[in-house]
mmCIF file of C-alpha atoms and ligand atoms in Angstrom:
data_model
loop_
_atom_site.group_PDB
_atom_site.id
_atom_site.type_symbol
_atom_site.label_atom_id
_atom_site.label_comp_id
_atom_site.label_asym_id
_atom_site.label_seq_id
_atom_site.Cartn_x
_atom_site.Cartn_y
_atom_site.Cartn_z
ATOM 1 C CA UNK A 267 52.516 -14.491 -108.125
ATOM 2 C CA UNK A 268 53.314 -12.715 -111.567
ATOM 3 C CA UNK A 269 54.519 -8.957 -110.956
ATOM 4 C CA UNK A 270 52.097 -6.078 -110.850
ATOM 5 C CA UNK A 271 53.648 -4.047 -113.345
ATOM 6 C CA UNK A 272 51.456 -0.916 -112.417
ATOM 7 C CA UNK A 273 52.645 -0.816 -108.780
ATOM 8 C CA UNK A 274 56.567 -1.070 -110.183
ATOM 9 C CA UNK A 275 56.200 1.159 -112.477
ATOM 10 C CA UNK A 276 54.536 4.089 -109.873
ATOM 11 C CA UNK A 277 57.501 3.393 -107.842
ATOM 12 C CA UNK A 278 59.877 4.032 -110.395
ATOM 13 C CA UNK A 279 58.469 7.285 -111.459
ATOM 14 C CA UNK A 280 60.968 10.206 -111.845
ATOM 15 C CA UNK A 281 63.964 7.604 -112.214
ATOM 16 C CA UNK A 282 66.135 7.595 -115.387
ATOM 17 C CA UNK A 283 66.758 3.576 -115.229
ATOM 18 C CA UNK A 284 63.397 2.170 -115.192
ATOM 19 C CA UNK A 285 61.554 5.563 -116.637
ATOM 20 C CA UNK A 286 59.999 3.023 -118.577
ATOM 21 C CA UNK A 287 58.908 -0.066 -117.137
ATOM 22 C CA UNK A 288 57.716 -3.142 -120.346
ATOM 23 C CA UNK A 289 56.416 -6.071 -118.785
ATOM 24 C CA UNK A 290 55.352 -9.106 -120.307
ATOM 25 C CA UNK A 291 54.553 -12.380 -118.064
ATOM 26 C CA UNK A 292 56.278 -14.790 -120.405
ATOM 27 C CA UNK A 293 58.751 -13.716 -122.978
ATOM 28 C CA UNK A 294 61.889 -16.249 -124.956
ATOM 29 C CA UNK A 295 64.459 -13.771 -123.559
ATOM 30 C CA UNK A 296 63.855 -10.031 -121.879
ATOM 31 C CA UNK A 297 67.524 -9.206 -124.150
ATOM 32 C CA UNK A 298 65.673 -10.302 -127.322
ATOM 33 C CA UNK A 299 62.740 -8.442 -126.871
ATOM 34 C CA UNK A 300 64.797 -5.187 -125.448
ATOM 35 C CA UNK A 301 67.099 -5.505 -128.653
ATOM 36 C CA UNK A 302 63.685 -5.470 -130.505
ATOM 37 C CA UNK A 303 62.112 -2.450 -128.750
ATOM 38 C CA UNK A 304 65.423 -0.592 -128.463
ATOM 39 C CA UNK A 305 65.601 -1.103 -132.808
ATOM 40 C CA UNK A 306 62.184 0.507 -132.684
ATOM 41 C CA UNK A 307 63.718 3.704 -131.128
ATOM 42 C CA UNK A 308 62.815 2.856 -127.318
ATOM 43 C CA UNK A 309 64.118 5.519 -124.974
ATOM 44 C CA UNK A 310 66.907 4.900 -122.837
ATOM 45 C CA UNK A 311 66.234 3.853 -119.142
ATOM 46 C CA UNK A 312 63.410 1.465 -120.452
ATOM 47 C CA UNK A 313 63.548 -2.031 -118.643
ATOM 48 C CA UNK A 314 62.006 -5.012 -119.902
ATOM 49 C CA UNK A 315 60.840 -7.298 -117.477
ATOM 50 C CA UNK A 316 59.478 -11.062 -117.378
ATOM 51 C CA UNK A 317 58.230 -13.175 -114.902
ATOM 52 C CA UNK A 318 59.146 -15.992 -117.198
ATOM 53 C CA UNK A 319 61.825 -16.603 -120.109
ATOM 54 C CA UNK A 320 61.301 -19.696 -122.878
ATOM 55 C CA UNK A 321 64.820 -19.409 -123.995
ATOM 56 C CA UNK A 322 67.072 -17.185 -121.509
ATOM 57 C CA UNK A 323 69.954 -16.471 -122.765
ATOM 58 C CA UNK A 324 73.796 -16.253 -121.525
ATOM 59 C CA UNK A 325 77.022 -16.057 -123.364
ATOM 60 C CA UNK A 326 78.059 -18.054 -126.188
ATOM 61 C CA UNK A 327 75.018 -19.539 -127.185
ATOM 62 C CA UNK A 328 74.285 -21.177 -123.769
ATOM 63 C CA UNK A 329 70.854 -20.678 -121.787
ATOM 64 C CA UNK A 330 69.835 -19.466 -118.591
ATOM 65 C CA UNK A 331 67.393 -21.030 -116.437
ATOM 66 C CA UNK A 332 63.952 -19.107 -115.730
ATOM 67 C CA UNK A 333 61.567 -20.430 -113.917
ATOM 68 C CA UNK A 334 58.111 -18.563 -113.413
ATOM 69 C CA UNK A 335 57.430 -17.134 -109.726
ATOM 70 C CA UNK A 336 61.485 -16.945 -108.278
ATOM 71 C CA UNK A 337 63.614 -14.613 -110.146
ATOM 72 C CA UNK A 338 64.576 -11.669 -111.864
ATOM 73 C CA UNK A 339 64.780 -11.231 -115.596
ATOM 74 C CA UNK A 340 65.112 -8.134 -116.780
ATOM 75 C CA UNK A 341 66.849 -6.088 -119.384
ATOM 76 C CA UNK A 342 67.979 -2.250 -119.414
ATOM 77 C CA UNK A 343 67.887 -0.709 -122.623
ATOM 78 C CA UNK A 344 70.693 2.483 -122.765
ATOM 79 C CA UNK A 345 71.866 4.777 -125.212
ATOM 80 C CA UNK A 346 75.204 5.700 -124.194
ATOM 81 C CA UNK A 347 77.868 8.162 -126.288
ATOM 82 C CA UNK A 348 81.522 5.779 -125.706
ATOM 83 C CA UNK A 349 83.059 4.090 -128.661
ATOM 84 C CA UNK A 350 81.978 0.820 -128.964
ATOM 85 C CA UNK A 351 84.525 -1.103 -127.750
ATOM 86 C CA UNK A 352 83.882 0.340 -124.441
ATOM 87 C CA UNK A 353 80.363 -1.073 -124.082
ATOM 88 C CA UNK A 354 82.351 -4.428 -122.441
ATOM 89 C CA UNK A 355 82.810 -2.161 -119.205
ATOM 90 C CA UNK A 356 79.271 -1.695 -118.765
ATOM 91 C CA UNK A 357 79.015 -5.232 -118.479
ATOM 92 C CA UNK A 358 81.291 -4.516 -115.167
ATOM 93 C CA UNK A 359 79.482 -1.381 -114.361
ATOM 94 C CA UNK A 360 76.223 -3.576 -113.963
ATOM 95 C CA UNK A 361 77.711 -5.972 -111.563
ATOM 96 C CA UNK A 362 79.074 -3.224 -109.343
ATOM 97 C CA UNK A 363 75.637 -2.044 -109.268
ATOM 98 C CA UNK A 364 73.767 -5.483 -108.941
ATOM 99 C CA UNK A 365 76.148 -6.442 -106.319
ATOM 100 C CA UNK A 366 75.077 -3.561 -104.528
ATOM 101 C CA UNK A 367 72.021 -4.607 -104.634
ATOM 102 C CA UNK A 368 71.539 -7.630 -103.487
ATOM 103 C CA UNK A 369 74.166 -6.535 -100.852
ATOM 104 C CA UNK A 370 71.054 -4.264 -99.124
ATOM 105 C CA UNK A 371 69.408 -7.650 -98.694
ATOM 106 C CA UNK A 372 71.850 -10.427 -97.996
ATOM 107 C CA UNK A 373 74.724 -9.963 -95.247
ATOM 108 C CA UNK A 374 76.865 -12.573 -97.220
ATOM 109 C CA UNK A 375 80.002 -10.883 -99.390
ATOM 110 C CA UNK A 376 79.074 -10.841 -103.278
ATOM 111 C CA UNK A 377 82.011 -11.022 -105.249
ATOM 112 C CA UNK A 378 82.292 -10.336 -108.829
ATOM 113 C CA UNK A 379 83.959 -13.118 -111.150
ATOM 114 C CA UNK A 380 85.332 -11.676 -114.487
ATOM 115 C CA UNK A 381 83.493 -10.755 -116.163
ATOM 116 C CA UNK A 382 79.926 -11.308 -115.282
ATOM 117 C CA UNK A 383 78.926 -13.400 -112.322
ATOM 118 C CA UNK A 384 78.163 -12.290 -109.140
ATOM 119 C CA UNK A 385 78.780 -15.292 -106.716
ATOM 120 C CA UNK A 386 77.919 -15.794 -103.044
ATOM 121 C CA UNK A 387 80.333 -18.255 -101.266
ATOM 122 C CA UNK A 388 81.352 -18.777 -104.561
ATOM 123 C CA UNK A 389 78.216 -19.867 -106.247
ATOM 124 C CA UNK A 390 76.225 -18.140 -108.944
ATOM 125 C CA UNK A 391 73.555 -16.000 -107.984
ATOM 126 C CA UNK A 392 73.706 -13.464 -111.352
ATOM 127 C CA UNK A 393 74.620 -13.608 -114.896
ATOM 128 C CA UNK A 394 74.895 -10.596 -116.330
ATOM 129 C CA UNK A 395 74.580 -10.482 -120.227
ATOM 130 C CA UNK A 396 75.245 -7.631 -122.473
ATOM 131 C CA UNK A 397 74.602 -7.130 -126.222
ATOM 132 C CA UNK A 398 75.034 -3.566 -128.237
ATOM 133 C CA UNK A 399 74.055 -2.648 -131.610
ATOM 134 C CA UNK A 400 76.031 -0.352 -133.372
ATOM 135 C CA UNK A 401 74.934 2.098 -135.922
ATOM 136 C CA UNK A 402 76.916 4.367 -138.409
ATOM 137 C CA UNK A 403 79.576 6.449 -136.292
ATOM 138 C CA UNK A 404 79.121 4.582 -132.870
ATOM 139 C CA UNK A 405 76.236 2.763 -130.344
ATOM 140 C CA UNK A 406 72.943 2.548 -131.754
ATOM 141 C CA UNK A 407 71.916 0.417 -128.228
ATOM 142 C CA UNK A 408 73.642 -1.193 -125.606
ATOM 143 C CA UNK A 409 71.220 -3.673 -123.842
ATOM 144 C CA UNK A 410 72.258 -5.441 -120.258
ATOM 145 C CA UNK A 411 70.576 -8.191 -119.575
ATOM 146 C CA UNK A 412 70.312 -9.291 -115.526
ATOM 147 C CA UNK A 413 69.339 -12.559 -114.302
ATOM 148 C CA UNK A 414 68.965 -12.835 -110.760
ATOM 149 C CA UNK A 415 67.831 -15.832 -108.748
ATOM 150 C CA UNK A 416 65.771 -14.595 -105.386
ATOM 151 C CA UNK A 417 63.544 -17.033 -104.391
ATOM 152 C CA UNK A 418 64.442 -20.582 -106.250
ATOM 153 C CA UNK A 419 65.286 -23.385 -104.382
ATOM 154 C CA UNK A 420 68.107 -25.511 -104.379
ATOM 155 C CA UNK A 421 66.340 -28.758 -105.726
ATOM 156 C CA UNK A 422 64.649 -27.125 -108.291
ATOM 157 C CA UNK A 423 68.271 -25.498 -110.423
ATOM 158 C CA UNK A 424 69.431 -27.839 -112.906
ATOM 159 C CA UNK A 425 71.122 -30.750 -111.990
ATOM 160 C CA UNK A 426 73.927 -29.646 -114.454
ATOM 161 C CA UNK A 427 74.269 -26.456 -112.363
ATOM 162 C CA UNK A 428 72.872 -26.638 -109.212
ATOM 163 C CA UNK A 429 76.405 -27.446 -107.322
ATOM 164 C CA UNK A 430 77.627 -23.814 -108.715
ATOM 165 C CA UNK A 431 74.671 -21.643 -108.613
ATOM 166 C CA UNK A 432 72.555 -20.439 -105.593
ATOM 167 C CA UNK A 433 69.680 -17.897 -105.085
ATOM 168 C CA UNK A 434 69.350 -14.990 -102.163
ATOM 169 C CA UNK A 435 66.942 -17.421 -100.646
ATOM 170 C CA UNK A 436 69.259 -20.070 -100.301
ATOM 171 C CA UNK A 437 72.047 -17.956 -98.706
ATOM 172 C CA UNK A 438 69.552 -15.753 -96.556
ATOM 173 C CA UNK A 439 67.157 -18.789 -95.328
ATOM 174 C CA UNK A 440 64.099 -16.524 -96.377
ATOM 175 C CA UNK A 441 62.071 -15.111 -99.071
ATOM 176 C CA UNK A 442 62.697 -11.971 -100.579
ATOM 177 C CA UNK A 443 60.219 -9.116 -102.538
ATOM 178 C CA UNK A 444 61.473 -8.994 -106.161
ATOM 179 C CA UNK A 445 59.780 -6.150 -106.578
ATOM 180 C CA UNK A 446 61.862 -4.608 -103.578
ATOM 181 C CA UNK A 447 65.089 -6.463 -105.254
ATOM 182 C CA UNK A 448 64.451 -4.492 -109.065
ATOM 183 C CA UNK A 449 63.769 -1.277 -107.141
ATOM 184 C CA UNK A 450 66.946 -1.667 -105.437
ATOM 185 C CA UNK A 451 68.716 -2.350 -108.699
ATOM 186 C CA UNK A 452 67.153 0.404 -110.730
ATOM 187 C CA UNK A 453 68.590 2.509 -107.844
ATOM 188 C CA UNK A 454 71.845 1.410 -107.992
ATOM 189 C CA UNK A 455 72.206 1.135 -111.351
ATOM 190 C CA UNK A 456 71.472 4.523 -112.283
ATOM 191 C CA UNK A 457 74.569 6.591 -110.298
ATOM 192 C CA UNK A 458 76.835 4.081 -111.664
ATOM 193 C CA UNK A 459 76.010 4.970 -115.175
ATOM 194 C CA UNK A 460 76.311 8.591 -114.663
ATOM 195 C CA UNK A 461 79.813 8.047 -113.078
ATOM 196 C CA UNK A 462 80.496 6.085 -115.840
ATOM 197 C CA UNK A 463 79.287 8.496 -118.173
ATOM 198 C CA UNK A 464 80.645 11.606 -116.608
ATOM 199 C CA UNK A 465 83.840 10.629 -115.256
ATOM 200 C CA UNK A 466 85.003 7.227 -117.028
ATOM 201 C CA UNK A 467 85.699 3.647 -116.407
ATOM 202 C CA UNK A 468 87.976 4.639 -113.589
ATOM 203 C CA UNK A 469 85.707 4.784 -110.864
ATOM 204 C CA UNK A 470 83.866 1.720 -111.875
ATOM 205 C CA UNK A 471 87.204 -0.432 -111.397
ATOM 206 C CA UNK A 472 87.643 1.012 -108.724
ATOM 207 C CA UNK A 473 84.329 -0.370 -107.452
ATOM 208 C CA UNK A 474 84.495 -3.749 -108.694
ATOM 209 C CA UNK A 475 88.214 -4.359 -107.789
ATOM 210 C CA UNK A 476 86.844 -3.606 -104.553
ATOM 211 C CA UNK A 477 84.278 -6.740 -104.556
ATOM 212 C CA UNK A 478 86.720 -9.119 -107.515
ATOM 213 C CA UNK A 479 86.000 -12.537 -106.580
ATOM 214 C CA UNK A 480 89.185 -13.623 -107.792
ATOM 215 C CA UNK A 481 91.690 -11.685 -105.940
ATOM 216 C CA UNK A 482 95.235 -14.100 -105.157
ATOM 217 C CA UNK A 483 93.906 -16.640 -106.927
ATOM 218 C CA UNK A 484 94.730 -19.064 -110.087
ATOM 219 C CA UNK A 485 92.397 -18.518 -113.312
ATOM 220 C CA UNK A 486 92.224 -20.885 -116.223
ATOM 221 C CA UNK A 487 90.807 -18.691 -118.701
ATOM 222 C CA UNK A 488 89.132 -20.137 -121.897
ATOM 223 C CA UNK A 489 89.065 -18.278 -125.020
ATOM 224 C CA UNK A 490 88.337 -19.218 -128.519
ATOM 225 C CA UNK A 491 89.444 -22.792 -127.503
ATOM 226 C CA UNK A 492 92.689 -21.358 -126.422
ATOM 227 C CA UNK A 493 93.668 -22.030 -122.777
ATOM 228 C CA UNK A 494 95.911 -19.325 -120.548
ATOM 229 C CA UNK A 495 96.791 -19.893 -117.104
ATOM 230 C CA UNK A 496 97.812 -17.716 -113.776
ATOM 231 C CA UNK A 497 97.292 -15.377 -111.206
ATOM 232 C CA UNK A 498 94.661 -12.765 -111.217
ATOM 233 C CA UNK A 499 96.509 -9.443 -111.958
ATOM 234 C CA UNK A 500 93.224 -7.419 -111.735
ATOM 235 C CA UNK A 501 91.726 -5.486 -114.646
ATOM 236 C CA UNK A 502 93.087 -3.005 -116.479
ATOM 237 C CA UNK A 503 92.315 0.317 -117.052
ATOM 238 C CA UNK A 504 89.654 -0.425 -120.033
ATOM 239 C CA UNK A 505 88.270 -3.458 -118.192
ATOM 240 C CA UNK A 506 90.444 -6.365 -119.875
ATOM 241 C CA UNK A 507 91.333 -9.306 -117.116
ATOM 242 C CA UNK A 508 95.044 -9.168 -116.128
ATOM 243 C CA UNK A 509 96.871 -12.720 -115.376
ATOM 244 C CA UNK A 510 100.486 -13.110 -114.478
ATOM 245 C CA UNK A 511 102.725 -16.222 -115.668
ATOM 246 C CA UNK A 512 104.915 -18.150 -113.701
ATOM 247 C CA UNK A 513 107.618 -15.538 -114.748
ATOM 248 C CA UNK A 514 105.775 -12.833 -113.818
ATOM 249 C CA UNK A 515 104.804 -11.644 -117.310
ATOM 250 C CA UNK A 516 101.309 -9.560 -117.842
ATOM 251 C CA UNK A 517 98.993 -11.025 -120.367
ATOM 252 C CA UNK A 518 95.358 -9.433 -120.729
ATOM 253 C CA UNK A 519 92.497 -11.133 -121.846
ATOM 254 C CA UNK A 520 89.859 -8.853 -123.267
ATOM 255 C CA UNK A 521 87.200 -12.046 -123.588
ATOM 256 C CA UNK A 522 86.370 -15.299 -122.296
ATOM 257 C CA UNK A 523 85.333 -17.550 -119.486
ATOM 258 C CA UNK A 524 87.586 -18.097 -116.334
ATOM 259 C CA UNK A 525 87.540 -20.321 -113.718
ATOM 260 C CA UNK A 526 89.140 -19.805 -110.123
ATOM 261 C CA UNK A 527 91.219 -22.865 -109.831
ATOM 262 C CA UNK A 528 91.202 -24.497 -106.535
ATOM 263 C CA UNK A 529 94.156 -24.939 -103.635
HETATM 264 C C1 BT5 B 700 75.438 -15.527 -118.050
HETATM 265 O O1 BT5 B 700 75.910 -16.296 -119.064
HETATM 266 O O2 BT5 B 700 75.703 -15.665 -116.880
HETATM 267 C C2 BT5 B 700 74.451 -14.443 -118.489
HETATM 268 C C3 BT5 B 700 73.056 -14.751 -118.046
HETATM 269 C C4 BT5 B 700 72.122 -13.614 -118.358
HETATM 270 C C5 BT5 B 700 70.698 -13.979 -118.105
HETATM 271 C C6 BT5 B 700 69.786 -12.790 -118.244
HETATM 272 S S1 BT5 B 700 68.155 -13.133 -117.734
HETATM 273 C C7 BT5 B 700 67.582 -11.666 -118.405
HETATM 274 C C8 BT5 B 700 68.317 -11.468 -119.712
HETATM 275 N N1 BT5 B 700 67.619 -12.090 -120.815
HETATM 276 C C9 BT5 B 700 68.315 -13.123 -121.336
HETATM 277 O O3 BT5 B 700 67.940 -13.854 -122.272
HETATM 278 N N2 BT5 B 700 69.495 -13.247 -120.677
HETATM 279 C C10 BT5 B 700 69.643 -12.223 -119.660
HETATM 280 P P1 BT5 B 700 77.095 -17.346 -118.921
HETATM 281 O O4 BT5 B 700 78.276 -16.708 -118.251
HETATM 282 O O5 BT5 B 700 77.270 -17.889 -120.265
HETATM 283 O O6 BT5 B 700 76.533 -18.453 -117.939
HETATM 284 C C11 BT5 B 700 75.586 -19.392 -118.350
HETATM 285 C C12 BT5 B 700 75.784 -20.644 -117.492
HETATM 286 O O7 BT5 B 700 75.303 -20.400 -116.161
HETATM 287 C C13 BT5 B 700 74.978 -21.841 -117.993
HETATM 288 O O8 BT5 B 700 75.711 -22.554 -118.951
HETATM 289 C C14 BT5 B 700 74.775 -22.650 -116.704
HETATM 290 O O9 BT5 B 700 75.920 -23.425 -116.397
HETATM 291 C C15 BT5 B 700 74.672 -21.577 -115.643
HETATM 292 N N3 BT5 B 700 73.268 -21.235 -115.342
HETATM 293 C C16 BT5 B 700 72.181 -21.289 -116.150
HETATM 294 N N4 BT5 B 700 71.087 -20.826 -115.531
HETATM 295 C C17 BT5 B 700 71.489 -20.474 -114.281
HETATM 296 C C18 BT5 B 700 70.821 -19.905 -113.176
HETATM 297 N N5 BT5 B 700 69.526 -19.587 -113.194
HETATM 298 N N6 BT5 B 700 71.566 -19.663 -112.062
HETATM 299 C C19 BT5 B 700 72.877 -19.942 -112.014
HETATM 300 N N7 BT5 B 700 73.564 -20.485 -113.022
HETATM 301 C C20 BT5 B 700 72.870 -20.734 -114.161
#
């Protein structure tokens, strides 16, 4: 069953994320079509939703799997006043919030792998994917981009992936409302942003230190085909990953992919 858009959008009356609810049944990507709407002066708050993507995106060109009928693809558009170098942290803001989330429905610890996967005994049940556009003087848009798998089942991922990722119905043996799940998010989503916005980044890390994935553990982090190894040192205080060397030394990686290293 496609989403009744009317229903969601009554229930998220009054809210500042999801004061604006655009739904479309099938769409390429719900970030390419909230990068559209946001050029075209769409407020902030306004989430795009589809029941469906063509061409889902994630990072570095690759693609995100989005089936009709299971999931959740959405995208938030928001309008925030940081410098733009900062909009990385909302990134981490998102899965503090999403995390949150799903935690109202699943018993099972989400942790948060830097710097956008939420994972659930350590398999992928989120991507989280954000794009800005900057304007003269600062952030035009900042767009965040959530792809959540509820109800999919194991058979049906992608062979390539479907050893790493999972969905809330695999780990929670039922079926789950996504229209309960986006409420949830919207929720969540919006006191995290006004933290953010009031008070910083500082409560945010705070949060997601609280739920990193990757705590004691050995990262091989890939970046611009350049390869760093060692042992999660946290994040610092503008969101960069921290690893420590064999000697000890501090490094900080302000982009790329890591991988928790087994044993
Ligand atoms: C991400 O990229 O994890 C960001 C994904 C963001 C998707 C949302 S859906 C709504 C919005 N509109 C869009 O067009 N995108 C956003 P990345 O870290 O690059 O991870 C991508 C990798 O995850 C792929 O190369 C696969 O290995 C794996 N993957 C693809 N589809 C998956 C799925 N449904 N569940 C789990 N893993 C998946």
């Amino acid at each position: 069953m496609p989403f009744d858009a009317k229903v969601l959008q009554s229930r998220l009356t009054g809210k500042r994320i999801g004061c604006r609810l655009h739904y479309e049944e099938t769409v390429d990507s719900t970030n390419r079509v909230a990068m559209e709407l946001a050029q075209g002066g769409a407020p902030e708050g306004m989430v795009v939703l589809a029941d469906r993507q063509t061409a889902g995106r994630g990072r570095l060109q690759r693609s995100w799997q989005s089936p009709p009928g299971c999931n959740l693809y959405l995208s938030v558009i928001l309008r925030p006043a940081i410098p733009p170098h900062d909009a990385s942290q909302i990134t981490l803001l998102a899965g503090v919030a999403v995390a949150e989330a799903i935690s109202a429905v699943c018993t099972e610890r989400v942790g948060i792998k830097w710097p956008n996967d939420l994972l659930i005994g350590g398999r992928k049940v989120c991507g989280i994917l954000t794009e800005t556009r900057t304007a003269t003087g600062g952030i035009d848009s900042v767009v965040v981009g959530i792809g959540l798998n509820v109800n999919m089942e194991r058979a049906d991922f992608d062979p390539a992936h479907r050893e790493t990722a999972t969905s809330l119905r695999e780990e929670t043996g039922r079926d789950h409302s996504r229209e309960d799940l986006l409420f949830l998010l919207c929720e969540r989503f919006e006191p995290w942003y006004e933290i953010f916005l009031r008070d910083g980044f500082a409560p945010v890390r705070e949060g997601w230190l609280a739920r990193a994935e990757m705590t004691g553990k050995r990262l091989r982090v890939l970046f611009c085909d350049e390869v760093r190894e060692g042992v999660f040192a946290g994040i610092d205080r503008d969101g960069a990953l921290l690893i420590a060397d064999e000697q000890g030394a501090i490094r900080r990686i302000i982009a790329g992919d890591a991988t928790i290293m087994k044993g």
